[in-house]
PDB file of C-alpha atoms in Angstrom:
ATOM      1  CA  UNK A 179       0.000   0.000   0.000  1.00 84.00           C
ATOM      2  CA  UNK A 180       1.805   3.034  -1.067  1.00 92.00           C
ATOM      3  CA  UNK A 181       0.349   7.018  -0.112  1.00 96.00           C
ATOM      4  CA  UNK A 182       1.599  10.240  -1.442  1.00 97.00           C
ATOM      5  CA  UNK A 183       1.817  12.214   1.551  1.00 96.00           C
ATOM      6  CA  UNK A 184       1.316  16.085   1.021  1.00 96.00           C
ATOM      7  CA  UNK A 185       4.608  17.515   2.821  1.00 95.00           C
ATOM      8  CA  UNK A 186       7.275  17.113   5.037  1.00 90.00           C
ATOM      9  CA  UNK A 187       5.852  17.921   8.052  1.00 93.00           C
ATOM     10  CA  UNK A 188       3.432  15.040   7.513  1.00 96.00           C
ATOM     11  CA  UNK A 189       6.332  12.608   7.231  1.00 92.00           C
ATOM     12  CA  UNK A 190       8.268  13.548   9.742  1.00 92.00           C
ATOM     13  CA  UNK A 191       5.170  13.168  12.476  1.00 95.00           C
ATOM     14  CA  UNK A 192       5.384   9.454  10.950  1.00 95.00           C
ATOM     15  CA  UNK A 193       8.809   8.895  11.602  1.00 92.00           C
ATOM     16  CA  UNK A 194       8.346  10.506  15.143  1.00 93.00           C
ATOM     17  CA  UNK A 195       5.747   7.831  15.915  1.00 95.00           C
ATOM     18  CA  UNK A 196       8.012   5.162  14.539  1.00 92.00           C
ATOM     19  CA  UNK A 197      10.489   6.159  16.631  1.00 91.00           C
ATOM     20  CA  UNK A 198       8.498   6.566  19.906  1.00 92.00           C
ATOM     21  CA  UNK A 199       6.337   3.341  19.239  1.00 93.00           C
ATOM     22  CA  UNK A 200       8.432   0.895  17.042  1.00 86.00           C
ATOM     23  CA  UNK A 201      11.740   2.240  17.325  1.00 74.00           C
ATOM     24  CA  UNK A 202      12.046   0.490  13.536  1.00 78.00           C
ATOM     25  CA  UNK A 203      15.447  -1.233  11.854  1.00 73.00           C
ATOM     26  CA  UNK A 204      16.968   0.901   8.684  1.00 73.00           C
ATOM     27  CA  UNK A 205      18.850  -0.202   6.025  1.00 66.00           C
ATOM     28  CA  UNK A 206      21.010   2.467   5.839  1.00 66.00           C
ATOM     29  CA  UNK A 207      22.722   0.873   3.055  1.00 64.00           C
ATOM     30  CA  UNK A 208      20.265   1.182   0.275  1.00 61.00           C
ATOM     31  CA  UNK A 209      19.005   4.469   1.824  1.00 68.00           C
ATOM     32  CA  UNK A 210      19.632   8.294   1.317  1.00 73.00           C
ATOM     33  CA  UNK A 211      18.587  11.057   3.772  1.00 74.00           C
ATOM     34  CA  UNK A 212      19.318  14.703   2.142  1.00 76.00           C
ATOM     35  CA  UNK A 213      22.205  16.550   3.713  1.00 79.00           C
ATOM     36  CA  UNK A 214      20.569  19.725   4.549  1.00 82.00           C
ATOM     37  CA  UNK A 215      18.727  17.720   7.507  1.00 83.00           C
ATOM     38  CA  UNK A 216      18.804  18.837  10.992  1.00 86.00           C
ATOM     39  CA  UNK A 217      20.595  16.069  13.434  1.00 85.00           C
ATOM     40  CA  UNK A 218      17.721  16.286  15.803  1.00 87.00           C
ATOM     41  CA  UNK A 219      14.761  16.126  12.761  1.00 90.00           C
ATOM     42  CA  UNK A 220      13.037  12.407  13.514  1.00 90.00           C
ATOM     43  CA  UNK A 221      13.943  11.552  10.174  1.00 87.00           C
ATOM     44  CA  UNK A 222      17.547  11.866  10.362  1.00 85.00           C
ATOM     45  CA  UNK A 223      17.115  10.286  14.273  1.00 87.00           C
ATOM     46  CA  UNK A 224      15.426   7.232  12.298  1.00 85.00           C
ATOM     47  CA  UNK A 225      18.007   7.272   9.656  1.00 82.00           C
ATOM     48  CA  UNK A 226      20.978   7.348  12.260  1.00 81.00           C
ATOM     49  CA  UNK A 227      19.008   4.936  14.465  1.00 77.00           C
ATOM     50  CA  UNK A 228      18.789   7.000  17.504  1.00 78.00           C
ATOM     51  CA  UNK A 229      17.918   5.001  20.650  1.00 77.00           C
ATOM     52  CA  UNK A 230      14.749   6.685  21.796  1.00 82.00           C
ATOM     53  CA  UNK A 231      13.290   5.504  24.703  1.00 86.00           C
ATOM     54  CA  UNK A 232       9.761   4.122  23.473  1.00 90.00           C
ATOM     55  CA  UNK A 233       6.455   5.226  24.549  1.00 93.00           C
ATOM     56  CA  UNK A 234       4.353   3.250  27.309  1.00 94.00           C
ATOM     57  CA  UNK A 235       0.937   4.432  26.445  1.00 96.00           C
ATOM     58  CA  UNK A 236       0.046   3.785  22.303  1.00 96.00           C
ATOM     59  CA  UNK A 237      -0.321   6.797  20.118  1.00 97.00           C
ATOM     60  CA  UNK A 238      -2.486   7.478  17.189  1.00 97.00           C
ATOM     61  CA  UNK A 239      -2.006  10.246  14.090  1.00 98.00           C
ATOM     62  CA  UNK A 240      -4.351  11.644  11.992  1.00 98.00           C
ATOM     63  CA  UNK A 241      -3.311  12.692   8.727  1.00 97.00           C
ATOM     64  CA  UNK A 242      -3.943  12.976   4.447  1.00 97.00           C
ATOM     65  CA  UNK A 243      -2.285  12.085   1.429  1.00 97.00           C
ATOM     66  CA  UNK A 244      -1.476  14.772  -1.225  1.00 97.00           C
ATOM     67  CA  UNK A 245      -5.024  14.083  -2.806  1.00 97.00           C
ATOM     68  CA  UNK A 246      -7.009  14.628   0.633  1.00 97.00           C
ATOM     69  CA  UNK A 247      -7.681  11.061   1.345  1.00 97.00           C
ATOM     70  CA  UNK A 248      -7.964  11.060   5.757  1.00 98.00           C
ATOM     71  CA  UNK A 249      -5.733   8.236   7.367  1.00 98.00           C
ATOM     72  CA  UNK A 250      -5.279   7.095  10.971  1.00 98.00           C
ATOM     73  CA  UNK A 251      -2.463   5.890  11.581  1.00 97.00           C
ATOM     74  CA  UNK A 252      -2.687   3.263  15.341  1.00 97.00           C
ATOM     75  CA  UNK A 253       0.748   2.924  17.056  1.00 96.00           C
ATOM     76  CA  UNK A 254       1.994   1.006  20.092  1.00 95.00           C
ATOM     77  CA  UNK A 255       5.187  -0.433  21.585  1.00 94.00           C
ATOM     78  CA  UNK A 256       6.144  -3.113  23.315  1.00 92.00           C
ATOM     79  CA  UNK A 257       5.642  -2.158  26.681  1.00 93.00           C
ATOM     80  CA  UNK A 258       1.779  -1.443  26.431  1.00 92.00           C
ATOM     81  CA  UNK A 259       1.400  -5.482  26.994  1.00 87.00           C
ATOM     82  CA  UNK A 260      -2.483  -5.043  26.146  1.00 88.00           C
ATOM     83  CA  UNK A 261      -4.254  -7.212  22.404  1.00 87.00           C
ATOM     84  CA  UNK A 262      -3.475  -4.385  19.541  1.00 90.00           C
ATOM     85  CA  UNK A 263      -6.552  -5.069  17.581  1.00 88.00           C
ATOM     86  CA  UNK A 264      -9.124  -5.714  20.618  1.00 87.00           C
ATOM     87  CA  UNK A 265      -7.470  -3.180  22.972  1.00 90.00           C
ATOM     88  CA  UNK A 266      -6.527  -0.367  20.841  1.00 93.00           C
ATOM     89  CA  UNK A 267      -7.886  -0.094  17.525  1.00 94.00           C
ATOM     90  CA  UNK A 268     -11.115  -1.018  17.871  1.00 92.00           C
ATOM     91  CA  UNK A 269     -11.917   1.567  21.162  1.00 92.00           C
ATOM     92  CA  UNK A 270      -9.972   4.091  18.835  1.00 95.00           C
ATOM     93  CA  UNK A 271     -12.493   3.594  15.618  1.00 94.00           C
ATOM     94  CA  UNK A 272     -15.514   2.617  17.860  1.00 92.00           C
ATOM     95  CA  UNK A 273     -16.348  -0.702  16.494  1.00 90.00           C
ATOM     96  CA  UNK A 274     -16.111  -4.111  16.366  1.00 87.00           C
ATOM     97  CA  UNK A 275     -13.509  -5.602  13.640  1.00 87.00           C
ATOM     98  CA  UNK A 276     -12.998  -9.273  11.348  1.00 85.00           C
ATOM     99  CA  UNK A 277      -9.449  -9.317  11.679  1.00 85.00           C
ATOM    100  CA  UNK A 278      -7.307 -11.069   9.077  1.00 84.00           C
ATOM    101  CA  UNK A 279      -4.062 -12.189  10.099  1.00 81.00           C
ATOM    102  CA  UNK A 280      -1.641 -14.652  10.561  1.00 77.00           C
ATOM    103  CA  UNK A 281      -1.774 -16.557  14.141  1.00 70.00           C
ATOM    104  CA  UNK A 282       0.443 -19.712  15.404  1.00 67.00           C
ATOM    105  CA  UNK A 283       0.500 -21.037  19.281  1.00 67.00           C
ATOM    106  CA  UNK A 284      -1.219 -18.819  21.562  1.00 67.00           C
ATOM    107  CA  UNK A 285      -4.044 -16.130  20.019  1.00 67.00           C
ATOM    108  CA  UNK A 286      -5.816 -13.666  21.667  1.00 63.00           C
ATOM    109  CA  UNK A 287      -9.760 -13.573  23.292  1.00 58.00           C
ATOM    110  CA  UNK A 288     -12.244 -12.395  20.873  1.00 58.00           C
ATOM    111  CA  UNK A 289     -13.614 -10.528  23.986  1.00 57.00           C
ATOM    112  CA  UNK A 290     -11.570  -9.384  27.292  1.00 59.00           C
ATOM    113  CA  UNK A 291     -11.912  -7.733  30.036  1.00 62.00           C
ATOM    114  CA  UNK A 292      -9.996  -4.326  28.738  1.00 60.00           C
ATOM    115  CA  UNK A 293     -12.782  -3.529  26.008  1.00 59.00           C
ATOM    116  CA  UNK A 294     -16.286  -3.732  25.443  1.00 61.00           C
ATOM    117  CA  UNK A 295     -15.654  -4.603  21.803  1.00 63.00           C
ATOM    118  CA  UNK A 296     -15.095  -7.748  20.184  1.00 56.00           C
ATOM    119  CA  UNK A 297     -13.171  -8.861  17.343  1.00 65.00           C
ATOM    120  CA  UNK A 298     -13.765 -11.904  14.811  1.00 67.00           C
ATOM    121  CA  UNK A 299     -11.156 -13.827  13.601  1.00 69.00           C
ATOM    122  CA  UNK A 300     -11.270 -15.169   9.549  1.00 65.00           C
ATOM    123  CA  UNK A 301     -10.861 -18.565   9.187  1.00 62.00           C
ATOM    124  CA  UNK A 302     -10.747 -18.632   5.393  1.00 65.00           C
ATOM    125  CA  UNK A 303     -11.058 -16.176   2.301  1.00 64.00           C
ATOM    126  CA  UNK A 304     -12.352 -16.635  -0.948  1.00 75.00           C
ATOM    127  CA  UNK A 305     -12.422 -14.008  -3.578  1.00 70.00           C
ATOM    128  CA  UNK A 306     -15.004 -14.796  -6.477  1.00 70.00           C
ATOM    129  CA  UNK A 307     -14.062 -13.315  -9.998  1.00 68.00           C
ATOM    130  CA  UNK A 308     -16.272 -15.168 -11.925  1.00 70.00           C
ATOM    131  CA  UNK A 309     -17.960 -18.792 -12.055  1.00 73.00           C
ATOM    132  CA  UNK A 310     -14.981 -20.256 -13.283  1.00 76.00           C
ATOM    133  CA  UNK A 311     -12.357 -18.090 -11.701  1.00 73.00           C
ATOM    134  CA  UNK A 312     -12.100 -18.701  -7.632  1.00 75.00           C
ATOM    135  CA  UNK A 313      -9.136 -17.966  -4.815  1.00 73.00           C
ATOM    136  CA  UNK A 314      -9.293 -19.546  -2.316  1.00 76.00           C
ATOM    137  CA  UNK A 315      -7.500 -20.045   1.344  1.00 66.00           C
ATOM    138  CA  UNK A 316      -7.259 -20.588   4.665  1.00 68.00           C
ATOM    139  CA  UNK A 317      -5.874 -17.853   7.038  1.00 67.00           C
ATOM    140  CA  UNK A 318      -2.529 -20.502   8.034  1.00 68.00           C
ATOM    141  CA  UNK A 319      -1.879 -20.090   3.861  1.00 69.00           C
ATOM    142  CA  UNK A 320      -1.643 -16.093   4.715  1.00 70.00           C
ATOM    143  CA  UNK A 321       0.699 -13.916   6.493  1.00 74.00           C
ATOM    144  CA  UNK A 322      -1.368 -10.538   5.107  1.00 80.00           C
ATOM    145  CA  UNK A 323      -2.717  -8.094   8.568  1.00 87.00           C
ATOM    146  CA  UNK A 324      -5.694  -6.549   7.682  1.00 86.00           C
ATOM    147  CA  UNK A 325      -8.939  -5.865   9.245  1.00 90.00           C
ATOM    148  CA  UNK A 326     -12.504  -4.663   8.209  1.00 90.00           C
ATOM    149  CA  UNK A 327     -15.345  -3.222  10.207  1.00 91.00           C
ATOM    150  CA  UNK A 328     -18.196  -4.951  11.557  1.00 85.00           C
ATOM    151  CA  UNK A 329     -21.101  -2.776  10.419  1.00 84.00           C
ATOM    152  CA  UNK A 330     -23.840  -3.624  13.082  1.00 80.00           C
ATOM    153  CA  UNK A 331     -26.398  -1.170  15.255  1.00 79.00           C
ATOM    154  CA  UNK A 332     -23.606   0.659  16.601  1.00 77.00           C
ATOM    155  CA  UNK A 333     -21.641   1.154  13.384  1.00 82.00           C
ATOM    156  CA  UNK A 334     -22.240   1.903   9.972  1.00 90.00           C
ATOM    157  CA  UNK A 335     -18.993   2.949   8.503  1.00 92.00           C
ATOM    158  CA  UNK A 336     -16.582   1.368   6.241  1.00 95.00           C
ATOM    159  CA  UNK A 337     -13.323   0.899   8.142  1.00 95.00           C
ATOM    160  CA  UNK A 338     -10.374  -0.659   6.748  1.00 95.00           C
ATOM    161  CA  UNK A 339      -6.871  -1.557   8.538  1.00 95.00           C
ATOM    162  CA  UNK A 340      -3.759  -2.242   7.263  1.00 95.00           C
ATOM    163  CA  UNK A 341      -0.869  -3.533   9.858  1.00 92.00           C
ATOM    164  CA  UNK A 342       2.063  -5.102  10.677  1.00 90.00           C
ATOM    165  CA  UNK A 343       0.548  -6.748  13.741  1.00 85.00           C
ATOM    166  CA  UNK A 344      -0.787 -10.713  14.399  1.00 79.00           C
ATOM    167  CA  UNK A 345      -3.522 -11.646  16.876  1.00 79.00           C
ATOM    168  CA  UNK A 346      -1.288 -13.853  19.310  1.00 76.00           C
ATOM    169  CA  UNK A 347      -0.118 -13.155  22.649  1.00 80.00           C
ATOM    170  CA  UNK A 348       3.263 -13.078  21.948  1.00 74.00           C
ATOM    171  CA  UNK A 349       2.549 -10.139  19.482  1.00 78.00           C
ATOM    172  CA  UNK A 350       1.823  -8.054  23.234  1.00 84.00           C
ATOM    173  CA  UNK A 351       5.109  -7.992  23.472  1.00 87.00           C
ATOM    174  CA  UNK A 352       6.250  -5.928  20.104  1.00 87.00           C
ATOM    175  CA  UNK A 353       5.549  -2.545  18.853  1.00 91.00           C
ATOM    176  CA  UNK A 354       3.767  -2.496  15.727  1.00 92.00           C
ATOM    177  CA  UNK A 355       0.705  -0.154  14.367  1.00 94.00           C
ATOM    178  CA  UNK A 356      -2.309  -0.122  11.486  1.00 96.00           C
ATOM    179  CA  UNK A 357      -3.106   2.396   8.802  1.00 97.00           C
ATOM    180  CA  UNK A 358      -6.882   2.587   8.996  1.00 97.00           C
ATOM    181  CA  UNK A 359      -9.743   4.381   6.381  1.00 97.00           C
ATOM    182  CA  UNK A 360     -12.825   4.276   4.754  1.00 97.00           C
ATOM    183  CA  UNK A 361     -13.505   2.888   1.225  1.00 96.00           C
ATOM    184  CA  UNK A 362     -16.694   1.462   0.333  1.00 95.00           C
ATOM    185  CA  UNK A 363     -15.867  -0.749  -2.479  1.00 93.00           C
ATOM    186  CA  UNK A 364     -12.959  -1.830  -0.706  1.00 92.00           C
ATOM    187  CA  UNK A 365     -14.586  -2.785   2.227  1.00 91.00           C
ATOM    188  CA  UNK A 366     -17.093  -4.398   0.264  1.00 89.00           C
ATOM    189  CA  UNK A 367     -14.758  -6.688  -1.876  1.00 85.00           C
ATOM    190  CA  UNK A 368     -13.104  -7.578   1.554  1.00 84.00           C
ATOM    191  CA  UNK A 369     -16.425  -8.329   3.392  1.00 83.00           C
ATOM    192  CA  UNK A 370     -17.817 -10.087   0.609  1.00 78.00           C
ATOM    193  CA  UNK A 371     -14.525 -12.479   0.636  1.00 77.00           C
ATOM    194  CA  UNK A 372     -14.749 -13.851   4.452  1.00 63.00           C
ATOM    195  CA  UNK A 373     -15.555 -17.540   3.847  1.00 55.00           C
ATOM    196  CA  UNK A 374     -15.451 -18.765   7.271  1.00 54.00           C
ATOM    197  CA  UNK A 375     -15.039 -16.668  10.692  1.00 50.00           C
ATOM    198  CA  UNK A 376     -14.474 -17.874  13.764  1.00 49.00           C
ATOM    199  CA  UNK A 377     -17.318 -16.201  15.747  1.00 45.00           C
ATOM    200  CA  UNK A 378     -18.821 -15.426  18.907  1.00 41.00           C
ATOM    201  CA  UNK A 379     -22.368 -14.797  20.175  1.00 41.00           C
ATOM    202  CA  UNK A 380     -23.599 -10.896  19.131  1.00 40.00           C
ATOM    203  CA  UNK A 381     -24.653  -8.915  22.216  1.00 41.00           C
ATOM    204  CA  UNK A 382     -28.519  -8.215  21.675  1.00 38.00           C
ATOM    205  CA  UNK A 383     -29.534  -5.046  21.396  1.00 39.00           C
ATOM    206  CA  UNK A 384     -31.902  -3.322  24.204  1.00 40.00           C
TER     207      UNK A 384
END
């Protein structure tokens, strides 16, 4: 997923995130930072791989691309020690999320104590093209972290999430963030692709 971002301010409150939440590996080798950079600008601190003491509490940055498109981007490090996609991002966009991801030994509740959301967990995908063209797979065949908004009494809007974050304990215990908007067809191509979930009981409205 690539964005044109609309000045260097905006990327250097990325990089300042990075660095407070992920504290990221560069490979200085293939990279080039311009000279006229200030030492103490975030993106020459990334670039030099300043050791920056990381954030306890998670962190979360609105922003657009050059063509206006709205972006949040959902940060936290490893010392937060609470489920990314249960704990954070779904109290951040106020809804409940299918999460897409990769998981092996331990995984996460679909429900804790921490949030009163829950998340849903896809089992398999299958994208349709046509009646003779199919793809098809189970969620152990993918290593792709995305999520998609429940739409349900309390939420009607298209959320998508794009991350670098698995649902499985051990993943409490790295920084990592999402890149989350709203795009209709999107959303709908993704929703209309969960095969299988692995779900739990819907609270009842009152």
């Amino acid at each position: 997923m690539c964005i044109t971002l609309p000045n260097y301010e905006t990327a250097n409150q990325i990089t300042q995130q990075m660095l407070e939440q992920q504290n990221p590996q560069i490979l200085t080798e293939s990279s080039r930072i311009p000279e006229s950079l200030s030492e103490d600008e975030a993106l020459a601190l990334l670039f030099q791989g300043a050791q920056i003491n990381e954030s306890k509490q998670p962190s979360t940055l609105k922003l657009q691309s050059k063509g206006g498109k709205e972006f949040l981007l959902v940060a936290k490090s490893k010392h937060w020690g609470e489920d990314f996609w249960l704990d954070l991002v779904s109290p951040e966009l106020k809804c409940d999320l299918v999460v897409e991801t990769w998981r092996r030994g331990k995984v996460t509740p679909l429900q804790d104590k921490h949030s009163t959301y829950f998340d849903e967990e896809i089992l398999s995908l299958c994208f349709k093209f046509s009646s003779s063209k199919t793809y098809e797979w189970p969620y152990t065949k993918d290593h792709a972290k995305w999520a998609v908004a429940l739409k349900n009494d309390t939420n009607q809007l298209p959320w998508i999430c794009v991350a670098d974050m698995n649902r499985m304990v051990p993943q409490e215990k790295r920084g990592g963030g999402c890149l989350c908007f709203q795009e209709e067809p999107l959303w709908n191509a993704l929703n209309n692709a969960e095969e299988t979930l692995h779900q739990i009981e819907q609270p009842v409205p009152s």
